[in-house]
mmCIF file of C-alpha atoms in Angstrom:
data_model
loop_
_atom_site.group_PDB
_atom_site.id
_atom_site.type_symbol
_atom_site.label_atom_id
_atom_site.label_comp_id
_atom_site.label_asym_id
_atom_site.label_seq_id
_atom_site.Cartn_x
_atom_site.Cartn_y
_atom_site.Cartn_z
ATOM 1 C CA UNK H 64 2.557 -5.337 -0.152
ATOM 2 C CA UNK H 65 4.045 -8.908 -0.817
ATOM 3 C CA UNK H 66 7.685 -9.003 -0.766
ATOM 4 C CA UNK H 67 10.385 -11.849 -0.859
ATOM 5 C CA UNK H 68 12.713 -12.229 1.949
ATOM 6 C CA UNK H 69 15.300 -10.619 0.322
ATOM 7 C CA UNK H 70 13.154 -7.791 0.139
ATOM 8 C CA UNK H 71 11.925 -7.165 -3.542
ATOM 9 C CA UNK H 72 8.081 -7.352 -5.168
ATOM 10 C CA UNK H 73 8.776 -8.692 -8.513
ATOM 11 C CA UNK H 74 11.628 -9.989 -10.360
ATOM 12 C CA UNK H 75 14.224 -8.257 -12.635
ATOM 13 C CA UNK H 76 11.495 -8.336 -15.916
ATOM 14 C CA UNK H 77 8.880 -7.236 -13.610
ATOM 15 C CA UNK H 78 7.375 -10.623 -12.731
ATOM 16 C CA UNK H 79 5.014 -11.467 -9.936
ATOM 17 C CA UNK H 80 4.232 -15.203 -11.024
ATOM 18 C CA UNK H 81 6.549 -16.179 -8.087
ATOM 19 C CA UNK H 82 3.968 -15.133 -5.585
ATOM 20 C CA UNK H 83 1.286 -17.679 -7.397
ATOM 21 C CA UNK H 84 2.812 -20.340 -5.251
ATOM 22 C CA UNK H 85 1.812 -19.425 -2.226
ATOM 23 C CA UNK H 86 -1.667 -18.874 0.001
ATOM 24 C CA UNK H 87 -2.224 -15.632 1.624
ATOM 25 C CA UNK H 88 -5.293 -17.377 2.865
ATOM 26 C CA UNK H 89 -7.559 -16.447 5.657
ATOM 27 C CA UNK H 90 -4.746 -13.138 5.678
ATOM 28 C CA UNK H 91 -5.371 -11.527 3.236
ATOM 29 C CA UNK H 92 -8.824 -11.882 2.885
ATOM 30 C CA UNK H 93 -8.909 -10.687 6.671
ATOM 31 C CA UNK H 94 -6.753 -7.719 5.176
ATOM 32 C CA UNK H 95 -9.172 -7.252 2.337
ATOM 33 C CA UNK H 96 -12.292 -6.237 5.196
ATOM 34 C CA UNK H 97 -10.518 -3.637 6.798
ATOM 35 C CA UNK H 98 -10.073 -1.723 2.791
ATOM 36 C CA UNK H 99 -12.594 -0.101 0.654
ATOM 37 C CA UNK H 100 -10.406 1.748 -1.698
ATOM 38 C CA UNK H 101 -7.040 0.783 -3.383
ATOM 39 C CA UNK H 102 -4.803 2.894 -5.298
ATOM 40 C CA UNK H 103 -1.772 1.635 -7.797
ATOM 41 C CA UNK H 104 0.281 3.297 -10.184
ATOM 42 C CA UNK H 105 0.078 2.741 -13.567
ATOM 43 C CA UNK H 106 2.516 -0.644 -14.316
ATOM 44 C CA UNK H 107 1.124 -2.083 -11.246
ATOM 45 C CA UNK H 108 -2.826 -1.263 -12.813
ATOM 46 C CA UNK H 109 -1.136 -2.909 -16.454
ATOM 47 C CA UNK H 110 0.179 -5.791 -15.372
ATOM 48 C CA UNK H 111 -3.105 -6.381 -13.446
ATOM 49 C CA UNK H 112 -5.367 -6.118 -16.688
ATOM 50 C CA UNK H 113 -2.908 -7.575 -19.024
ATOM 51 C CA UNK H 114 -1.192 -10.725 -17.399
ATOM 52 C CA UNK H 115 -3.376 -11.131 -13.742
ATOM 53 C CA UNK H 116 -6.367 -10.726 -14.506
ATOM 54 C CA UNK H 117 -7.434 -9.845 -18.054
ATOM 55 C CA UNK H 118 -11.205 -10.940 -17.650
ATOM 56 C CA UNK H 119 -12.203 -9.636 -14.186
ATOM 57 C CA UNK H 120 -11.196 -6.501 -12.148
ATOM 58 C CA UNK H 121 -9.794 -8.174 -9.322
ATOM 59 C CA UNK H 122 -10.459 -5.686 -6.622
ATOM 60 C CA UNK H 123 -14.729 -5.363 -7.913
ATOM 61 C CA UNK H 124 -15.925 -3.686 -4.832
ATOM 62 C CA UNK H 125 -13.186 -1.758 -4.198
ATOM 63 C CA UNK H 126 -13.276 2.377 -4.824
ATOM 64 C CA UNK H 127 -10.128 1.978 -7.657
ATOM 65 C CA UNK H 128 -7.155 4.668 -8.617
ATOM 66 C CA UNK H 129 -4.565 4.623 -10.724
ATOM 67 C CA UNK H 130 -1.916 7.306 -10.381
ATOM 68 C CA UNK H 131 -0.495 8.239 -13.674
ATOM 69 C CA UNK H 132 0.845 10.687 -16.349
ATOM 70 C CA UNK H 133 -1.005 10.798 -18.692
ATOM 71 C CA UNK H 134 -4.650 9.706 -17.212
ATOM 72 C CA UNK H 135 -6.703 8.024 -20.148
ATOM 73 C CA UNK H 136 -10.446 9.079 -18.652
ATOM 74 C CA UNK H 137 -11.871 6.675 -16.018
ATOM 75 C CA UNK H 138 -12.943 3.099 -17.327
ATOM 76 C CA UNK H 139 -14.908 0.850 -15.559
ATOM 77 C CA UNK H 140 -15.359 2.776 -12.482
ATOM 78 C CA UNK H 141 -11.805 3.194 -12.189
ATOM 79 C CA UNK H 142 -10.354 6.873 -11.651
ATOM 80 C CA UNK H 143 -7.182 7.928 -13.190
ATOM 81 C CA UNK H 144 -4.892 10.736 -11.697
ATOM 82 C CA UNK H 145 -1.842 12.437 -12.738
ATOM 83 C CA UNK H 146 -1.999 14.078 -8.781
ATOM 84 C CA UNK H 147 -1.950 11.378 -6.548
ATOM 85 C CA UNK H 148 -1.038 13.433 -3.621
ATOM 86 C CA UNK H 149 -3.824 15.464 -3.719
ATOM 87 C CA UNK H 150 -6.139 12.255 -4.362
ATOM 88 C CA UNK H 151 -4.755 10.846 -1.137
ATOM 89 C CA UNK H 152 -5.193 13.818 0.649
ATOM 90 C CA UNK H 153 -8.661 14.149 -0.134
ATOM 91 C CA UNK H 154 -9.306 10.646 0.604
ATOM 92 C CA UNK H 155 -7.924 10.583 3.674
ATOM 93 C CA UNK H 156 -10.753 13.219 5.029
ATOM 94 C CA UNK H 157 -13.260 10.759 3.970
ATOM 95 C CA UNK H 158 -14.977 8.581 6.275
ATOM 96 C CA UNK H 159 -14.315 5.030 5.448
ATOM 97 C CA UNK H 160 -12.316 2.666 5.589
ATOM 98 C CA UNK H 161 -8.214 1.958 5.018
ATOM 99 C CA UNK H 162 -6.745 3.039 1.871
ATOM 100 C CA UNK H 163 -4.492 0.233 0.144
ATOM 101 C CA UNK H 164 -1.222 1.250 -1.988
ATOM 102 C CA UNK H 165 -1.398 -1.897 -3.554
ATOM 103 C CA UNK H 166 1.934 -1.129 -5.835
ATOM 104 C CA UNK H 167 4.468 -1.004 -7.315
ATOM 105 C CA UNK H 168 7.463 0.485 -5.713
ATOM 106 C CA UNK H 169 8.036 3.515 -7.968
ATOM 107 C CA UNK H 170 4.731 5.215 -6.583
ATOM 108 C CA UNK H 171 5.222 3.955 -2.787
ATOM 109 C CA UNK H 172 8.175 5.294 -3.358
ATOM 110 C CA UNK H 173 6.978 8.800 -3.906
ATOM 111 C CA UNK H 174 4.501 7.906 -1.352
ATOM 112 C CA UNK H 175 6.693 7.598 1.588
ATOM 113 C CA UNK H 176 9.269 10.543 0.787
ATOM 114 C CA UNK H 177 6.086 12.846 0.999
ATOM 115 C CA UNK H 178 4.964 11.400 4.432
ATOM 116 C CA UNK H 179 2.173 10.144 3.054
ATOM 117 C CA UNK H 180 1.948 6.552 3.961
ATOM 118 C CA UNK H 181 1.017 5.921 7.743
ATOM 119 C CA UNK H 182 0.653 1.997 7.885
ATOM 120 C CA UNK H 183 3.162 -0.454 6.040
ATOM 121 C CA UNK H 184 1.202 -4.124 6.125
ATOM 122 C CA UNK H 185 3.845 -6.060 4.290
ATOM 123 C CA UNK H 186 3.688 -9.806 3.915
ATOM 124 C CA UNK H 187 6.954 -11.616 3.683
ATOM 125 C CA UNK H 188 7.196 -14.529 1.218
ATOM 126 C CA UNK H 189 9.625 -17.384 1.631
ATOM 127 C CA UNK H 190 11.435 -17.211 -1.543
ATOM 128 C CA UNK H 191 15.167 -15.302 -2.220
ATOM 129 C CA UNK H 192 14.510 -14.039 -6.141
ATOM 130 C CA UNK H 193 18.293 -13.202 -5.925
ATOM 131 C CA UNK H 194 17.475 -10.140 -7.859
ATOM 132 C CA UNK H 195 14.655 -7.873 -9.077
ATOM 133 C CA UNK H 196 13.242 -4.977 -8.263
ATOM 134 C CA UNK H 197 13.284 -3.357 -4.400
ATOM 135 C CA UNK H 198 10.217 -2.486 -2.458
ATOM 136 C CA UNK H 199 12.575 -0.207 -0.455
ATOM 137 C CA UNK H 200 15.133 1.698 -2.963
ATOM 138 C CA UNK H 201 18.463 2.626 -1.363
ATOM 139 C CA UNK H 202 18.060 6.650 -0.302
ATOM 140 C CA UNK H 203 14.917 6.633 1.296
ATOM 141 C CA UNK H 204 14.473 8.309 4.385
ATOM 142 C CA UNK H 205 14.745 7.326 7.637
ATOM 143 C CA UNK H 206 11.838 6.222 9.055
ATOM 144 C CA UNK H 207 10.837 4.628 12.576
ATOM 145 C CA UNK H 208 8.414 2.368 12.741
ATOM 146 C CA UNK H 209 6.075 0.702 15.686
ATOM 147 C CA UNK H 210 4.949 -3.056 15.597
ATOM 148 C CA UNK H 211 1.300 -3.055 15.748
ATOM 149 C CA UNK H 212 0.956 -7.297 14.530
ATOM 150 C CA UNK H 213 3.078 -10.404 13.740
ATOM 151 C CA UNK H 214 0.897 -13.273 12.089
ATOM 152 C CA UNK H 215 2.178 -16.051 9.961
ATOM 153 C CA UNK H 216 0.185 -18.555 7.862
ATOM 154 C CA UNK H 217 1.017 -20.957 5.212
ATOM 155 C CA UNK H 218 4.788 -20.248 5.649
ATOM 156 C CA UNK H 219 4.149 -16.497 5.086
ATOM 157 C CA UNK H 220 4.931 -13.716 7.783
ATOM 158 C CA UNK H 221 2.650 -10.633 7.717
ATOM 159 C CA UNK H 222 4.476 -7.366 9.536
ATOM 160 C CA UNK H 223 1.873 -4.592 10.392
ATOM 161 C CA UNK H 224 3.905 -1.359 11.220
ATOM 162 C CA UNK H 225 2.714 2.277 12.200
ATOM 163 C CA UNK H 226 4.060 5.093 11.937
#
């Protein structure tokens, strides 16, 4: 997950064109080989196909979820699910590789209260946005962490924590 130093992942109307400015690089296309299936909720999968990338899937290659509601049948080899809990679950059984919670914050969110989420990779942008909307919400539970990596590239900082 990409987050600003002041620790949110878009701004207060839901923006990500911040993060345009800068070059994960060599990063997070190092990131991207240790992946084969990513998971999003459902504004995260919307803003993708309506304001990121309207013409091309962005993660082609890549087994795809979205957790929602109301799931609208599968498109595109994209799976929709109204449990993704169980999803996870399952998936985590499979030989493979990593799974990637790619966003937003409302379903990491449920994520980590469950337990669910055993790895945080977070990249830290240099930019304050002042305001927006948290990757962390206040009440979450307490949760240790162990360093596993420290890189930085390009002026960004990538944090690779275990559980």
């Amino acid at each position: 997950m990409a987050v600003s130093l002041d620790g949110f992942i878009a701004d207060e109307n839901g923006g990500i064109d911040w993060l345009n400015k800068y070059d994960g690089g060599e990063m997070y296309e190092e990131f991207l080989r240790t992946v084969d299936t990513v998971v999003m909720g459902r504004r995260t999968y919307n803003q993708i196909i309506n304001e990121l990338s309207p013409d091309k899937w962005v993660y082609e290659g890549l087994k795809s979820y979205v957790a929602t509601k109301y799931p609208s049948g599968d498109k595109n080899g994209i799976e929709f699910t109204n449990d993704v809990f169980r999803l996870l679950k399952e998936l985590k059984k499979e030989d493979g590789k990593d799974i990637w919670i790619c966003g937003g914050a409302f379903t990491a969110e449920k994520l980590i209260k469950e337990g669910i989420i055993d790895r945080y990779h977070i990249t830290v942008i240099p930019i304050l946005l002042g305001n927006g909307i948290r990757l962390f919400k206040k009440g979450m539970p307490v949760c240790e962490l162990k360093l596993v990596s420290l890189k930085s590239q390009n002026g960004l900082c990538e944090l690779i924590y275990d559980i």
